[in-house]
PDB file of C-alpha atoms in Angstrom:
ATOM      1  CA  MET M   1       5.480   0.509 -90.386  1.00  0.00           C
ATOM      2  CA  THR M   2       1.820   0.287 -89.441  1.00  0.00           C
ATOM      3  CA  GLN M   3       2.450  -3.270 -89.775  1.00  0.00           C
ATOM      4  CA  PHE M   4       6.003  -3.308 -87.888  1.00  0.00           C
ATOM      5  CA  LEU M   5       4.404  -1.770 -84.816  1.00  0.00           C
ATOM      6  CA  ALA M   6       1.444  -4.050 -84.569  1.00  0.00           C
ATOM      7  CA  ASP M   7       3.649  -7.179 -84.898  1.00  0.00           C
ATOM      8  CA  VAL M   8       6.135  -5.044 -82.091  1.00  0.00           C
ATOM      9  CA  LEU M   9       3.743  -3.939 -80.140  1.00  0.00           C
ATOM     10  CA  PRO M  10       2.284  -6.846 -79.011  1.00  0.00           C
ATOM     11  CA  LEU M  11       5.755  -8.610 -77.916  1.00  0.00           C
ATOM     12  CA  VAL M  12       6.414  -5.763 -75.886  1.00  0.00           C
ATOM     13  CA  GLY M  13       3.154  -5.083 -74.137  1.00  0.00           C
ATOM     14  CA  VAL M  14       2.098  -2.242 -72.257  1.00  0.00           C
ATOM     15  CA  PRO M  15       2.345  -1.481 -68.446  1.00  0.00           C
ATOM     16  CA  ASP M  16      -0.257  -1.654 -66.465  1.00  0.00           C
ATOM     17  CA  PRO M  17       0.030   0.633 -63.377  1.00  0.00           C
ATOM     18  CA  GLY M  18      -3.145  -0.419 -61.862  1.00  0.00           C
ATOM     19  CA  ILE M  19      -5.901   1.607 -60.456  1.00  0.00           C
ATOM     20  CA  GLY M  20      -4.773   2.583 -57.782  1.00  0.00           C
ATOM     21  CA  THR M  21      -6.290   4.586 -54.532  1.00  0.00           C
ATOM     22  CA  PRO M  22      -6.042   8.017 -55.136  1.00  0.00           C
ATOM     23  CA  PRO M  23      -4.194   9.772 -51.449  1.00  0.00           C
ATOM     24  CA  PRO M  24      -5.957  11.935 -49.516  1.00  0.00           C
ATOM     25  CA  GLY M  25      -6.891  15.186 -51.250  1.00  0.00           C
ATOM     26  CA  SER M  26      -5.971  14.488 -54.551  1.00  0.00           C
ATOM     27  CA  GLU M  27      -9.501  16.393 -55.213  1.00  0.00           C
ATOM     28  CA  LYS M  28      -7.993  19.805 -55.178  1.00  0.00           C
ATOM     29  CA  LEU M  29      -5.114  18.862 -57.047  1.00  0.00           C
ATOM     30  CA  LEU M  30      -7.497  18.193 -59.790  1.00  0.00           C
ATOM     31  CA  THR M  31      -9.265  21.323 -58.990  1.00  0.00           C
ATOM     32  CA  ALA M  32      -5.836  23.170 -59.244  1.00  0.00           C
ATOM     33  CA  LEU M  33      -5.233  21.358 -62.395  1.00  0.00           C
ATOM     34  CA  GLY M  34      -8.173  21.710 -64.084  1.00  0.00           C
ATOM     35  CA  TRP M  35      -8.371  25.859 -63.247  1.00  0.00           C
ATOM     36  CA  ALA M  36      -4.704  25.467 -64.880  1.00  0.00           C
ATOM     37  CA  THR M  37      -5.725  24.143 -67.771  1.00  0.00           C
ATOM     38  CA  TRP M  38      -8.918  26.471 -68.627  1.00  0.00           C
ATOM     39  CA  ILE M  39      -6.505  29.684 -67.814  1.00  0.00           C
ATOM     40  CA  VAL M  40      -3.374  28.771 -70.106  1.00  0.00           C
ATOM     41  CA  THR M  41      -5.668  27.125 -73.155  1.00  0.00           C
ATOM     42  CA  GLY M  42      -6.892  30.819 -72.753  1.00  0.00           C
ATOM     43  CA  MET M  43      -3.746  32.615 -72.538  1.00  0.00           C
ATOM     44  CA  CYS M  44      -3.382  30.610 -75.418  1.00  0.00           C
ATOM     45  CA  VAL M  45      -6.482  31.587 -77.606  1.00  0.00           C
ATOM     46  CA  ALA M  46      -5.657  35.021 -76.220  1.00  0.00           C
ATOM     47  CA  GLY M  47      -1.968  34.730 -78.307  1.00  0.00           C
ATOM     48  CA  VAL M  48      -3.779  33.903 -81.399  1.00  0.00           C
ATOM     49  CA  MET M  49      -5.604  36.743 -81.152  1.00  0.00           C
ATOM     50  CA  GLY M  50      -2.776  38.772 -79.854  1.00  0.00           C
ATOM     51  CA  VAL M  51      -0.846  37.740 -83.626  1.00  0.00           C
ATOM     52  CA  ALA M  52      -3.469  37.784 -85.871  1.00  0.00           C
ATOM     53  CA  ALA M  53      -3.873  41.802 -84.578  1.00  0.00           C
ATOM     54  CA  ARG M  54      -0.413  42.737 -85.160  1.00  0.00           C
ATOM     55  CA  MET M  55      -0.476  40.896 -88.533  1.00  0.00           C
ATOM     56  CA  ALA M  56      -3.368  42.925 -89.389  1.00  0.00           C
ATOM     57  CA  LEU M  57      -1.602  45.967 -87.845  1.00  0.00           C
ATOM     58  CA  ILE M  58       1.838  45.471 -90.564  1.00  0.00           C
ATOM     59  CA  HIS M  59      -0.510  44.663 -93.358  1.00  0.00           C
ATOM     60  CA  HIS M  60      -2.461  48.101 -93.326  1.00  0.00           C
ATOM     61  CA  ARG M  61       1.319  49.427 -92.503  1.00  0.00           C
ATOM     62  CA  GLY M  62       2.664  47.319 -95.994  1.00  0.00           C
ATOM     63  CA  GLU M  63       5.821  45.735 -93.143  1.00  0.00           C
ATOM     64  CA  GLY M  64       4.677  41.505 -93.879  1.00  0.00           C
ATOM     65  CA  GLY M  65       6.923  38.912 -92.724  1.00  0.00           C
ATOM     66  CA  ARG M  66       7.313  39.309 -89.129  1.00  0.00           C
ATOM     67  CA  HIS M  67       4.410  37.802 -87.441  1.00  0.00           C
ATOM     68  CA  ALA M  68       5.190  34.947 -88.260  1.00  0.00           C
ATOM     69  CA  VAL M  69       7.685  34.058 -85.712  1.00  0.00           C
ATOM     70  CA  GLY M  70       5.031  34.800 -83.373  1.00  0.00           C
ATOM     71  CA  LEU M  71       2.447  32.789 -84.644  1.00  0.00           C
ATOM     72  CA  ALA M  72       4.646  29.946 -84.824  1.00  0.00           C
ATOM     73  CA  TRP M  73       5.579  30.443 -81.166  1.00  0.00           C
ATOM     74  CA  VAL M  74       2.190  30.712 -79.852  1.00  0.00           C
ATOM     75  CA  MET M  75       0.987  27.580 -82.203  1.00  0.00           C
ATOM     76  CA  ALA M  76       3.215  25.483 -80.511  1.00  0.00           C
ATOM     77  CA  ALA M  77       2.892  26.412 -77.076  1.00  0.00           C
ATOM     78  CA  CYS M  78      -0.774  25.366 -78.382  1.00  0.00           C
ATOM     79  CA  VAL M  79       1.046  21.670 -79.194  1.00  0.00           C
ATOM     80  CA  LEU M  80       3.116  21.427 -75.975  1.00  0.00           C
ATOM     81  CA  LEU M  81      -0.829  22.517 -74.190  1.00  0.00           C
ATOM     82  CA  GLY M  82      -2.584  20.015 -76.148  1.00  0.00           C
ATOM     83  CA  SER M  83      -0.190  17.454 -75.405  1.00  0.00           C
ATOM     84  CA  ALA M  84       1.057  18.115 -71.399  1.00  0.00           C
ATOM     85  CA  SER M  85      -0.466  15.097 -70.102  1.00  0.00           C
ATOM     86  CA  GLY M  86      -0.116  12.599 -73.087  1.00  0.00           C
ATOM     87  CA  LEU M  87       3.994  13.484 -73.193  1.00  0.00           C
ATOM     88  CA  VAL M  88       3.987  13.669 -69.107  1.00  0.00           C
ATOM     89  CA  SER M  89       2.152  10.134 -68.530  1.00  0.00           C
ATOM     90  CA  ALA M  90       5.051   8.731 -71.595  1.00  0.00           C
ATOM     91  CA  LEU M  91       7.930  10.014 -69.424  1.00  0.00           C
ATOM     92  CA  LEU M  92       6.501   8.339 -66.291  1.00  0.00           C
ATOM     93  CA  SER M  93       5.925   5.256 -68.022  1.00  0.00           C
TER      94      SER M  93
END
């Protein structure tokens, strides 16, 4: 598979959007995106901590298994957050 990709990718080529000039006011947009990234990352960490606390409570009560779904959703959100810029870049190219 790796050899196939190595053979095909040079033929297809990678699109070069160029350097371009950012529009006026783009600094404020980048600042807002930076804040949003920090807030959402904090929410993901809080979500994992919340699931961990719920896991401890459920284990203490002797119940089990229901926390796995919550952890899966939180981890899916973390993966989506981590790959957000890559996904958007792939969609735009």
